[in-house]
Coordinates of C-alpha atoms in Angstrom, one line a residue:
M1345 CA -73.3 130.8 41.7
Y1346 CA -72.8 127.5 43.5
N1347 CA -75.5 125.1 44.6
T1348 CA -74.8 121.4 45.3
D1349 CA -76.7 118.2 46.1
K1350 CA -74.3 115.3 45.4
N1351 CA -70.6 114.6 46.2
T1352 CA -69.5 115.0 42.5
N1353 CA -71.1 118.4 42.2
L1354 CA -69.8 119.5 45.6
L1355 CA -66.2 118.6 44.7
D1356 CA -66.5 120.4 41.4
E1357 CA -67.8 123.5 43.0
L1358 CA -65.1 123.4 45.7
K1359 CA -62.5 123.4 42.9
A1360 CA -64.2 126.4 41.4
I1361 CA -64.2 128.3 44.7
K1362 CA -60.5 127.4 45.3
K1363 CA -59.7 128.7 41.8
D1364 CA -61.4 132.0 42.7
F1365 CA -59.2 132.2 45.9
R1366 CA -56.0 131.5 44.0
E1367 CA -56.9 134.4 41.6
K1368 CA -57.7 136.6 44.6
N1369 CA -61.3 136.9 43.5
L1370 CA -63.9 137.3 46.2
K1371 CA -67.6 137.2 45.6
P1372 CA -69.7 139.8 47.6
F1373 CA -71.9 137.1 49.1
Y1374 CA -71.2 133.6 50.6
F1375 CA -73.9 131.5 52.3
L1376 CA -72.2 128.3 53.7
Y1377 CA -74.4 125.7 55.3
G1378 CA -74.2 122.0 56.1
D1379 CA -72.6 119.4 58.4
E1380 CA -69.0 119.2 57.1
D1381 CA -67.1 121.5 59.3
Y1382 CA -63.9 121.0 57.4
F1383 CA -65.2 122.6 54.2
I1384 CA -67.0 125.4 56.1
D1385 CA -63.9 126.3 58.0
E1386 CA -61.7 125.9 54.9
I1387 CA -63.8 128.3 52.8
S1388 CA -64.4 130.9 55.5
D1389 CA -60.7 130.9 56.5
N1390 CA -59.6 131.4 52.9
I1391 CA -62.0 134.3 52.4
I1392 CA -60.4 136.0 55.4
K1393 CA -56.9 135.2 54.1
V1394 CA -57.6 136.5 50.6
F1395 CA -59.3 139.6 52.0
N1396 CA -56.1 140.4 53.9
D1397 CA -57.0 143.7 55.5
E1398 CA -53.8 145.0 57.1
T1399 CA -55.5 147.7 59.0
G1400 CA -57.6 145.2 61.0
L1401 CA -60.4 147.8 60.9
N1402 CA -62.7 146.3 58.3
F1403 CA -63.7 142.9 59.8
K1404 CA -66.7 142.2 62.0
E1405 CA -68.0 138.9 63.3
Y1406 CA -71.6 138.4 64.6
K1407 CA -72.9 135.4 66.5
D1408 CA -76.2 134.8 68.2
D1409 CA -75.0 136.6 71.4
N1410 CA -74.1 139.9 69.7
F1411 CA -76.4 139.9 66.7
N1412 CA -78.9 142.8 66.4
I1413 CA -80.4 143.2 63.0
D1414 CA -80.6 147.0 63.1
E1415 CA -77.0 147.3 64.2
V1416 CA -75.9 144.8 61.5
I1417 CA -77.8 146.8 58.8
K1418 CA -76.1 150.0 60.0
Y1419 CA -72.7 148.4 59.7
I1420 CA -73.4 146.9 56.3
I1421 CA -74.3 150.2 54.8
S1422 CA -71.3 152.0 56.4
F1423 CA -68.2 152.5 54.3
P1424 CA -64.9 150.7 54.8
I1425 CA -62.0 152.5 56.7
V1426 CA -58.9 153.1 54.5
N1427 CA -59.8 150.1 52.3
E1428 CA -61.9 149.3 49.3
K1429 CA -64.0 146.7 51.2
K1430 CA -64.9 145.3 54.6
I1431 CA -65.8 141.7 55.6
I1432 CA -68.8 140.7 57.7
L1433 CA -68.9 137.1 59.1
I1434 CA -72.3 135.9 60.6
K1435 CA -72.2 132.5 62.3
D1436 CA -75.2 130.3 63.3
V1437 CA -77.6 133.2 63.9
P1438 CA -81.2 131.8 64.1
F1439 CA -82.5 134.8 62.0
F1440 CA -81.0 133.1 58.9
K1441 CA -82.0 129.5 59.6
N1442 CA -85.6 129.7 58.6
V1443 CA -86.4 133.1 57.0
A1444 CA -90.0 132.1 56.2
K1445 CA -90.7 132.4 60.0
T1446 CA -88.7 135.5 60.5
D1447 CA -90.1 139.0 60.6
S1448 CA -90.6 139.9 56.9
K1449 CA -89.9 143.6 57.4
S1450 CA -86.5 142.8 58.9
V1451 CA -85.7 140.4 56.0
E1452 CA -86.6 143.1 53.4
K1453 CA -84.5 145.7 55.3
F1454 CA -81.6 143.3 55.4
L1455 CA -81.9 142.5 51.7
E1456 CA -82.0 146.3 50.8
A1457 CA -78.9 146.9 52.9
I1458 CA -76.8 144.1 51.4
K1459 CA -77.8 145.3 47.9
E1460 CA -76.8 148.8 48.7
G1461 CA -73.4 147.7 50.2
S1462 CA -72.6 145.0 47.7
E1463 CA -69.7 147.0 46.1
Y1464 CA -67.8 147.4 49.4
N1465 CA -68.7 144.3 51.4
V1466 CA -67.9 140.7 51.5
L1467 CA -70.7 139.1 53.5
V1468 CA -70.4 135.5 54.8
I1469 CA -73.3 133.7 56.4
I1470 CA -72.5 130.3 58.0
I1471 CA -75.1 127.9 59.3
H1472 CA -73.7 124.7 60.8
N1473 CA -76.1 121.7 60.7
S1474 CA -75.4 118.5 62.4
N1475 CA -78.6 116.6 62.9
D1476 CA -81.4 117.9 60.7
K1477 CA -80.9 116.0 57.4
D1478 CA -84.4 115.7 56.1
A1479 CA -86.0 117.5 53.2
K1480 CA -87.4 120.3 55.5
Y1481 CA -83.8 121.4 56.2
Q1482 CA -82.9 121.6 52.6
K1483 CA -86.1 123.6 51.8
R1484 CA -85.1 126.2 54.4
F1485 CA -82.4 127.3 51.9
G1486 CA -84.6 127.0 48.8
K1487 CA -87.7 128.8 47.8
E1488 CA -88.7 129.6 51.4
N1489 CA -85.6 131.5 52.2
K1490 CA -85.4 134.9 50.4
I1491 CA -81.9 135.6 51.7
A1492 CA -80.5 132.3 50.6
I1493 CA -82.1 132.8 47.1
F1494 CA -80.4 136.2 46.9
F1495 CA -77.1 134.7 47.7
K1496 CA -77.7 131.9 45.2
E1497 CA -78.4 134.5 42.4
N1498 CA -75.7 137.0 43.3
G1499 CA -72.9 135.0 44.9
V1500 CA -72.3 131.6 46.5
L1501 CA -74.9 129.4 48.1
I1502 CA -73.4 126.0 48.9
D1503 CA -74.5 122.9 50.8
L1504 CA -71.3 121.7 52.4
H1505 CA -72.4 118.2 53.4
R1506 CA -70.4 115.2 54.5
L1507 CA -68.9 113.0 51.8
D1508 CA -69.8 109.4 51.1
E1509 CA -67.4 106.7 52.2
A1510 CA -66.0 106.1 48.7
T1511 CA -65.1 109.7 48.4
L1512 CA -63.7 110.0 51.9
N1513 CA -61.5 107.0 51.1
K1514 CA -59.9 108.9 48.2
Y1515 CA -59.3 111.9 50.5
I1516 CA -57.6 109.7 53.1
V1517 CA -55.4 108.0 50.5
S1518 CA -54.4 111.5 49.2
R1519 CA -53.7 112.7 52.7
F1520 CA -51.2 109.9 53.3
S1521 CA -49.7 110.2 49.7
K1522 CA -48.9 113.9 50.3
S1523 CA -46.8 112.8 53.3
K1524 CA -45.1 110.1 51.1
K1525 CA -47.0 107.3 52.9
E1526 CA -49.0 104.5 51.4
I1527 CA -52.4 103.2 52.6
D1528 CA -54.7 100.7 50.9
K1529 CA -58.4 101.2 50.7
V1530 CA -59.2 98.5 53.2
E1531 CA -57.2 100.2 55.9
S1532 CA -58.6 103.6 54.9
A1533 CA -62.1 102.2 55.3
Y1534 CA -61.1 100.9 58.7
I1535 CA -60.2 104.4 59.8
I1536 CA -63.5 105.7 58.6
R1537 CA -65.5 103.0 60.4
N1538 CA -63.7 103.8 63.7
S1539 CA -63.6 107.6 63.4
G1540 CA -66.8 108.5 61.6
T1541 CA -67.3 110.6 58.5
N1542 CA -66.3 114.0 59.8
L1543 CA -63.5 115.0 57.5
K1544 CA -61.8 117.3 60.1
N1545 CA -61.7 114.4 62.5
L1546 CA -60.5 112.0 59.8
Y1547 CA -57.6 114.3 58.8
N1548 CA -56.7 114.6 62.5
E1549 CA -56.5 110.8 62.7
C1550 CA -54.5 110.5 59.5
D1551 CA -52.0 113.1 60.8
K1552 CA -51.5 111.3 64.1
I1553 CA -50.8 108.0 62.2
I1554 CA -48.4 109.8 59.9
A1555 CA -46.5 111.3 62.9
Y1556 CA -46.4 107.9 64.7
M1557 CA -45.0 106.1 61.6
G1558 CA -41.8 108.1 61.4
D1559 CA -39.8 106.9 58.4
K1560 CA -42.1 103.9 57.7
V1561 CA -43.9 104.1 54.4
K1562 CA -46.6 101.5 54.3
V1563 CA -49.5 101.9 56.8
E1564 CA -50.5 98.7 58.6
R1565 CA -53.5 97.9 60.8
A1566 CA -51.2 97.9 63.9
D1567 CA -50.2 101.5 63.2
I1568 CA -53.8 102.5 63.1
D1569 CA -54.8 100.7 66.2
V1570 CA -51.9 102.1 68.3
V1571 CA -52.8 105.7 67.4
I1572 CA -56.4 106.0 66.4
T1573 CA -58.9 107.6 68.7
K1574 CA -62.1 105.6 68.5
N1575 CA -65.3 107.4 67.7
I1576 CA -66.6 107.8 71.3
D1577 CA -63.4 109.5 72.5
D1578 CA -63.1 111.8 69.6
N1579 CA -66.7 112.9 69.9
I1580 CA -66.3 113.3 73.7
F1581 CA -63.4 115.7 73.1
N1582 CA -65.4 117.6 70.6
L1583 CA -68.2 117.7 73.2
I1584 CA -65.7 119.2 75.7
N1585 CA -64.6 121.9 73.3
L1586 CA -68.2 122.9 72.7
I1587 CA -68.9 122.9 76.5
N1588 CA -65.8 125.0 77.2
N1589 CA -66.8 127.5 74.5
N1590 CA -70.4 127.7 75.9
K1591 CA -71.9 126.4 72.6
M1592 CA -74.9 124.8 74.3
E1593 CA -77.0 124.1 71.2
E1594 CA -74.2 122.3 69.3
A1595 CA -73.2 120.4 72.4
I1596 CA -76.7 119.1 73.0
V1597 CA -76.9 118.1 69.3
L1598 CA -73.6 116.1 69.5
Y1599 CA -74.7 114.5 72.8
G1600 CA -77.9 113.5 71.1
D1601 CA -75.9 112.0 68.2
L1602 CA -73.9 109.9 70.7
I1603 CA -77.0 108.6 72.4
S1604 CA -78.6 107.8 69.0
A1605 CA -75.4 105.9 68.1
G1606 CA -76.0 103.7 71.2
E1607 CA -73.7 105.3 73.7
K1608 CA -75.0 105.3 77.3
P1609 CA -75.2 108.5 79.3
R1610 CA -73.2 106.9 82.2
D1611 CA -70.4 105.9 79.8
I1612 CA -70.3 109.4 78.3
F1613 CA -70.1 111.0 81.7
T1614 CA -67.3 108.6 82.7
V1615 CA -65.2 109.6 79.7
L1616 CA -66.1 113.3 80.3
S1617 CA -64.8 112.9 83.9
I1618 CA -61.5 111.3 82.8
N1619 CA -60.9 113.9 80.2
Y1620 CA -61.6 116.8 82.5
K1621 CA -59.2 115.4 85.0
N1622 CA -56.5 115.2 82.3
L1623 CA -57.3 118.7 81.2
L1624 CA -57.0 120.0 84.7
I1625 CA -53.6 118.2 85.2
A1626 CA -52.4 119.6 81.8
K1627 CA -53.6 123.1 82.7
D1628 CA -51.5 123.0 85.9
Y1629 CA -48.4 122.0 84.0
M1630 CA -49.2 124.7 81.4
D1631 CA -49.4 127.3 84.1
K1632 CA -46.0 126.1 85.2
S1633 CA -44.7 126.8 81.7
K1634 CA -44.1 123.2 80.8
S1635 CA -43.8 122.4 77.1
Q1636 CA -46.0 120.1 75.2
N1637 CA -43.3 117.4 75.2
E1638 CA -42.7 117.8 78.9
I1639 CA -46.4 117.5 79.6
A1640 CA -46.6 114.3 77.6
K1641 CA -43.7 112.8 79.6
L1642 CA -45.1 113.9 82.9
M1643 CA -48.5 112.5 82.2
G1644 CA -47.3 109.4 80.5
I1645 CA -49.2 110.1 77.3
E1646 CA -48.3 110.4 73.6
T1647 CA -47.3 113.8 72.2
W1648 CA -50.4 114.1 70.1
Q1649 CA -52.6 113.5 73.2
A1650 CA -50.7 116.3 75.0
N1651 CA -51.2 118.5 72.0
R1652 CA -54.9 117.9 72.1
L1653 CA -55.1 118.8 75.8
V1654 CA -53.0 121.9 75.4
T1655 CA -55.1 123.1 72.4
A1656 CA -58.3 122.5 74.3
N1657 CA -56.9 124.4 77.3
K1658 CA -56.0 127.6 75.5
Y1659 CA -59.1 129.5 76.5
T1660 CA -59.9 127.8 79.9
T1661 CA -59.0 128.4 83.5
K1662 CA -58.3 125.9 86.2
E1663 CA -61.3 127.2 88.1
S1664 CA -63.7 126.6 85.2
L1665 CA -62.2 123.1 84.6
A1666 CA -62.5 122.2 88.3
S1667 CA -66.1 123.5 88.4
K1668 CA -67.1 121.3 85.4
L1669 CA -65.3 118.3 86.8
H1670 CA -67.1 118.8 90.2
R1671 CA -70.4 119.2 88.4
I1672 CA -69.9 116.0 86.3
T1673 CA -68.8 114.0 89.4
D1674 CA -71.8 115.3 91.4
L1675 CA -74.3 114.4 88.6
S1676 CA -72.8 111.0 88.1
M1677 CA -73.2 110.3 91.8
K1678 CA -76.8 111.5 91.7
R1679 CA -77.5 109.2 88.7
F1680 CA -76.0 106.3 90.7
T1681 CA -78.3 107.0 93.6
S1682 CA -81.3 107.6 91.3
E1683 CA -81.7 111.3 92.4
V1684 CA -81.3 112.2 88.7
S1685 CA -82.5 110.3 85.7
E1686 CA -80.1 109.5 82.9
D1687 CA -82.3 111.4 80.4
M1688 CA -81.6 114.6 82.4
L1689 CA -77.9 114.3 83.0
F1690 CA -76.5 116.3 80.2
E1691 CA -79.1 119.0 80.3
L1692 CA -78.4 119.6 84.0
L1693 CA -74.7 120.0 83.3
Y1694 CA -75.5 123.5 82.1
Y1695 CA -77.4 124.6 85.1

């Protein structure tokens, strides 16, 4: 059982979970929640890797758009196919966010089902949280949440929260050290201040700096300033990925975070417009079978920037990108002419 409140405990429990993975030992129940996407993705990816079902017949993923409690229960109590176990991944389904307000009969049926199928299932529930940091959020996964309590007592319940700056600093120094690069804590702190505390974003920034440095060993401020994507741009690109994947709730939360951080709607929409134009150009080159390096040269950008565009474009079409760009441009013009208030800009982007 894992349950964490402070960075020190979190790191200890992460070590214990990784030890389980190295020993190919999977618990039957994992309840992963919090606002550090890097740790959530790391654990869930490793669970799937350790599970390693070569048949491909014993993995099922549920999200809000395909979640039906009765169908899920039926699958939970069904037996694996040509395997000892099956894996069930449930991501960001409201049913599990606040069980105290969920139909109690459905909760009891679900608990009965997972108890019955515990010997032949690995059940993973993931709840991403990015803005609700008060005590009420924590209580949802305490005594008020029967499902979370069951996972705590019979498997893994872990709060994968963001790390404090001192701990992040150590992670960054370690990241550079593994690539035989040296960075002092002052420069590491500078990266954090400019890129935020999301570990996935920070590692992405570190990797870009490492790639830029080549054979150079010591990281200097100039290296960071040349490569680093300032907070607004990184967050805007995260926003674009959420929009392109139709993750409306998460996109609205991130947009709210940007506004709370002092960014103005008109500035956000300006950066959105620029990025969608670049995505559209990159998509055209991708459709012409241009390589990442060729795209970088043709667009006059760095290779890592081209990589980001190519990655974001994997599941898009030129039509969808053009539609979003047209919508952003239209809303920006309407804001300029006062036909639409700034408060409504982002909400109207989805309609």
